[in-house]
Structure formats: C-alpha cells, structure tokens
GROMACS .gro file of C-alpha atoms in nm:
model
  127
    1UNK     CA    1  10.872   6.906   5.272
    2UNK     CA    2  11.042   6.754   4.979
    3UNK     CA    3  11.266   7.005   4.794
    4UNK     CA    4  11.051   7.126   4.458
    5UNK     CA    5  10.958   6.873   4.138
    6UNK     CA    6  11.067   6.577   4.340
    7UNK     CA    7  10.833   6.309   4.492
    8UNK     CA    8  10.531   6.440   4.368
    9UNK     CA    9  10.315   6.394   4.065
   10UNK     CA   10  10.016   6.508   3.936
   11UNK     CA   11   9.833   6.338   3.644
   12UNK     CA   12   9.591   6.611   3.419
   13UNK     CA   13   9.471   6.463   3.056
   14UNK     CA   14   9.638   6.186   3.087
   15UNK     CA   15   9.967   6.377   3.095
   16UNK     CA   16  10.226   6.383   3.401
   17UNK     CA   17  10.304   6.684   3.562
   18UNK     CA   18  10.595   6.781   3.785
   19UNK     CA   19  10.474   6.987   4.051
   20UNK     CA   20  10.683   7.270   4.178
   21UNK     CA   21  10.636   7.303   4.574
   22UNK     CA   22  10.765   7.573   4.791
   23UNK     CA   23  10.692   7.655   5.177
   24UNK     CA   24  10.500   7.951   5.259
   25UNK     CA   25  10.598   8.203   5.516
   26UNK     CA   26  10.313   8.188   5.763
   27UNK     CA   27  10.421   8.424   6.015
   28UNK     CA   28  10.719   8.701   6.020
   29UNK     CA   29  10.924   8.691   6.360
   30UNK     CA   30  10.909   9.032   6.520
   31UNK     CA   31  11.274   9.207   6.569
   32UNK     CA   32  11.316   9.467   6.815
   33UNK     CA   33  11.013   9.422   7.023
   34UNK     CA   34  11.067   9.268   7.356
   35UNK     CA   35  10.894   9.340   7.680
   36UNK     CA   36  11.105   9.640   7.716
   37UNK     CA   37  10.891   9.784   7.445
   38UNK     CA   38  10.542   9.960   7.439
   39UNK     CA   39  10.335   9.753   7.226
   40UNK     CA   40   9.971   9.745   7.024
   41UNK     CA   41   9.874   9.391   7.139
   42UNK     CA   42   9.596   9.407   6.909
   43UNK     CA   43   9.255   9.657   6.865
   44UNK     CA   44   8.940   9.500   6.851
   45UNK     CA   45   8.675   9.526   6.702
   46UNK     CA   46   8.844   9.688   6.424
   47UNK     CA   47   8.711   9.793   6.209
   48UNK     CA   48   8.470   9.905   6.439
   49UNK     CA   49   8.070  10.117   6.440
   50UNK     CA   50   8.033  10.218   6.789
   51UNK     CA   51   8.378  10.178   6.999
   52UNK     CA   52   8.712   9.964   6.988
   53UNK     CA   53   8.944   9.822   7.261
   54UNK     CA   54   9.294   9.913   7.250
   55UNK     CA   55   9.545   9.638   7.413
   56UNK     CA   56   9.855   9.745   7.484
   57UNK     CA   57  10.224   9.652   7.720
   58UNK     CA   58  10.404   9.893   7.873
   59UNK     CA   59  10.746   9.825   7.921
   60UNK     CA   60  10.749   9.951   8.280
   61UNK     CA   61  10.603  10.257   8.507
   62UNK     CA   62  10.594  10.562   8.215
   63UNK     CA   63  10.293  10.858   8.129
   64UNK     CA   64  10.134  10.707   7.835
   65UNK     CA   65   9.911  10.909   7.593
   66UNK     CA   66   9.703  10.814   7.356
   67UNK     CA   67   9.659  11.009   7.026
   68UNK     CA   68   9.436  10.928   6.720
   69UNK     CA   69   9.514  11.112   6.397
   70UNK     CA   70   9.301  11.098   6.013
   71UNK     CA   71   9.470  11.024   5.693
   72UNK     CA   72   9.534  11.376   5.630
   73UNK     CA   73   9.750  11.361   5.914
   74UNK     CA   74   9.556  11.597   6.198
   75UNK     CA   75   9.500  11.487   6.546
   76UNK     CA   76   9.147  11.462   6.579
   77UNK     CA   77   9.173  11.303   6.945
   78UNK     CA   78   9.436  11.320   7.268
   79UNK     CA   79   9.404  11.124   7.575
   80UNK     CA   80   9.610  11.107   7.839
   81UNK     CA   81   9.648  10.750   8.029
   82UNK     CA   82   9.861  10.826   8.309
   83UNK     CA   83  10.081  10.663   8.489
   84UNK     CA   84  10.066  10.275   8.350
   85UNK     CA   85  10.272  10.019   8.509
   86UNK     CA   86  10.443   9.763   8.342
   87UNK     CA   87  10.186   9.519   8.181
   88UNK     CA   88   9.924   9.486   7.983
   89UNK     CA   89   9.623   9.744   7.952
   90UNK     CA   90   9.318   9.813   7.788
   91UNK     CA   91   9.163  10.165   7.667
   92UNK     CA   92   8.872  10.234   7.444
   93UNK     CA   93   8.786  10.418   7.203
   94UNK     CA   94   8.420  10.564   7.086
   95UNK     CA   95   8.486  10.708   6.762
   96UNK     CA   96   8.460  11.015   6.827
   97UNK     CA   97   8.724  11.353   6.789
   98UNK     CA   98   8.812  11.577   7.103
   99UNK     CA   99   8.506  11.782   7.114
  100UNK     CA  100   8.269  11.442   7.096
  101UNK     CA  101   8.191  11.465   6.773
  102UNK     CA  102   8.170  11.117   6.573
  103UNK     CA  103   8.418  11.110   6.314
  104UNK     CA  104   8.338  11.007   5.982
  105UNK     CA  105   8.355  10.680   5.892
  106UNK     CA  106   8.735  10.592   5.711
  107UNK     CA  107   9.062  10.537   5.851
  108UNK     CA  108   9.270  10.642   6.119
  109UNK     CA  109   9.567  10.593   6.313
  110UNK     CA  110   9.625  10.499   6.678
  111UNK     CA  111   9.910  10.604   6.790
  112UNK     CA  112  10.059  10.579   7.167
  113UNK     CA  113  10.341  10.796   7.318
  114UNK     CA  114  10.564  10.764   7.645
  115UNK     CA  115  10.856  10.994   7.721
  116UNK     CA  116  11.068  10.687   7.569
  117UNK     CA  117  10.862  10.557   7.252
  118UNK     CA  118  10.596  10.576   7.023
  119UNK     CA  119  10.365  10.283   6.886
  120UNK     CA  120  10.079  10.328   6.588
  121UNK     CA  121   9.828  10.135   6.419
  122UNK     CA  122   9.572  10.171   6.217
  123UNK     CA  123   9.202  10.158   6.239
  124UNK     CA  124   8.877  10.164   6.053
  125UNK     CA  125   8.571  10.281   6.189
  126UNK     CA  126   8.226  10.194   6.031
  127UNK     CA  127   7.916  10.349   6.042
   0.00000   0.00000   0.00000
C-alpha cells in the first residue's frame, strides 16, 4: 500500500482530492497464549436460546471446572470436567443455574479453572 496522499486521486465536483489511506489492523496477534495454556477456542452458538458448545485446549492432563457467573458477579452454575488431557474438548451448556432452573435471558460469563489457570468469556443467552 502506497504511503498516504500519494498515488491516488479522487475527482468529486470537478475538484481533485488527495486521498489519505491508512492500513487497518485486521487481526491482533495473541501474546502469552501458547499450547501450554488453557484456552476458550470459541462458544457457539452464542448468543444462544436453548444450549451452547464450549471449545476449549487444555494444556496437558489437569481437573478442569467449569463455572458460569451473572453480571452481578454470583455463580449461578459449577461443573466439574475431570480429568482432561491435553487437547481440545467440548462441553455444553443448557442455560440453566445449578438447581436447573433457566436463567434469564442477559449476559454471563464462562469461566474455566485448573489448579494452574483460569480462562473466561462471555456469553449471551436468548430466550
């Protein structure tokens, strides 16, 4: 890309116009996550009306749990995953707090623990 208000005209009116151009960041490159990390790959469908899948790597053999958590900032759901090896895995959600209730629809927050690290992200659920 030629650097800004060179090569490039535009013509409005009958009047010439510089143009300045600049690139756009299109992605941001990740620092500190590697595969020695527990990651959210991604959580889909979100936002969501009757249950999501959670995607996530696990650095290696660790108890994961998984623990959802409203706006307000109370745990509304705990799930323990067990053992997970390294890799990727998959766990769903339904939406609903530890006594099976459905939650209301709004925002919350996935968040995953091992004994080594914690991982959150958000989700919307949509009734």
């Amino acid at each position: 890309m030629p650097p800004p208000n060179e090569d490039f005209v535009a013509v409005a009116g009958g009047y010439y116009h510089s143009l300045g151009l600049k690139e756009i960041t299109t992605s941001i490159e990740d620092e500190g996550l590697s595969a020695n990390s527990l990651l959210i790959s991604s959580i889909c469908p979100n936002p969501f009306t009757m249950s999501s899948s959670i995607v996530f790597q696990s650095p290696g053999v660790s108890q994961v749990g998984l623990e959802v958590y409203d706006t307000a900032g109370r745990l509304v759901r705990t799930e323990d995953l067990g053992s997970s090896p390294a890799g990727q895995h998959s766990v769903s959600w339904d939406g609903r707090d530890a006594s099976g209730a459905e939650l209301s629809p709004g925002i919350y927050f996935i968040r995953l623990v091992s004994a080594e690290e914690e991982v959150s992200a958000k989700v919307v659920i949509m009734r």
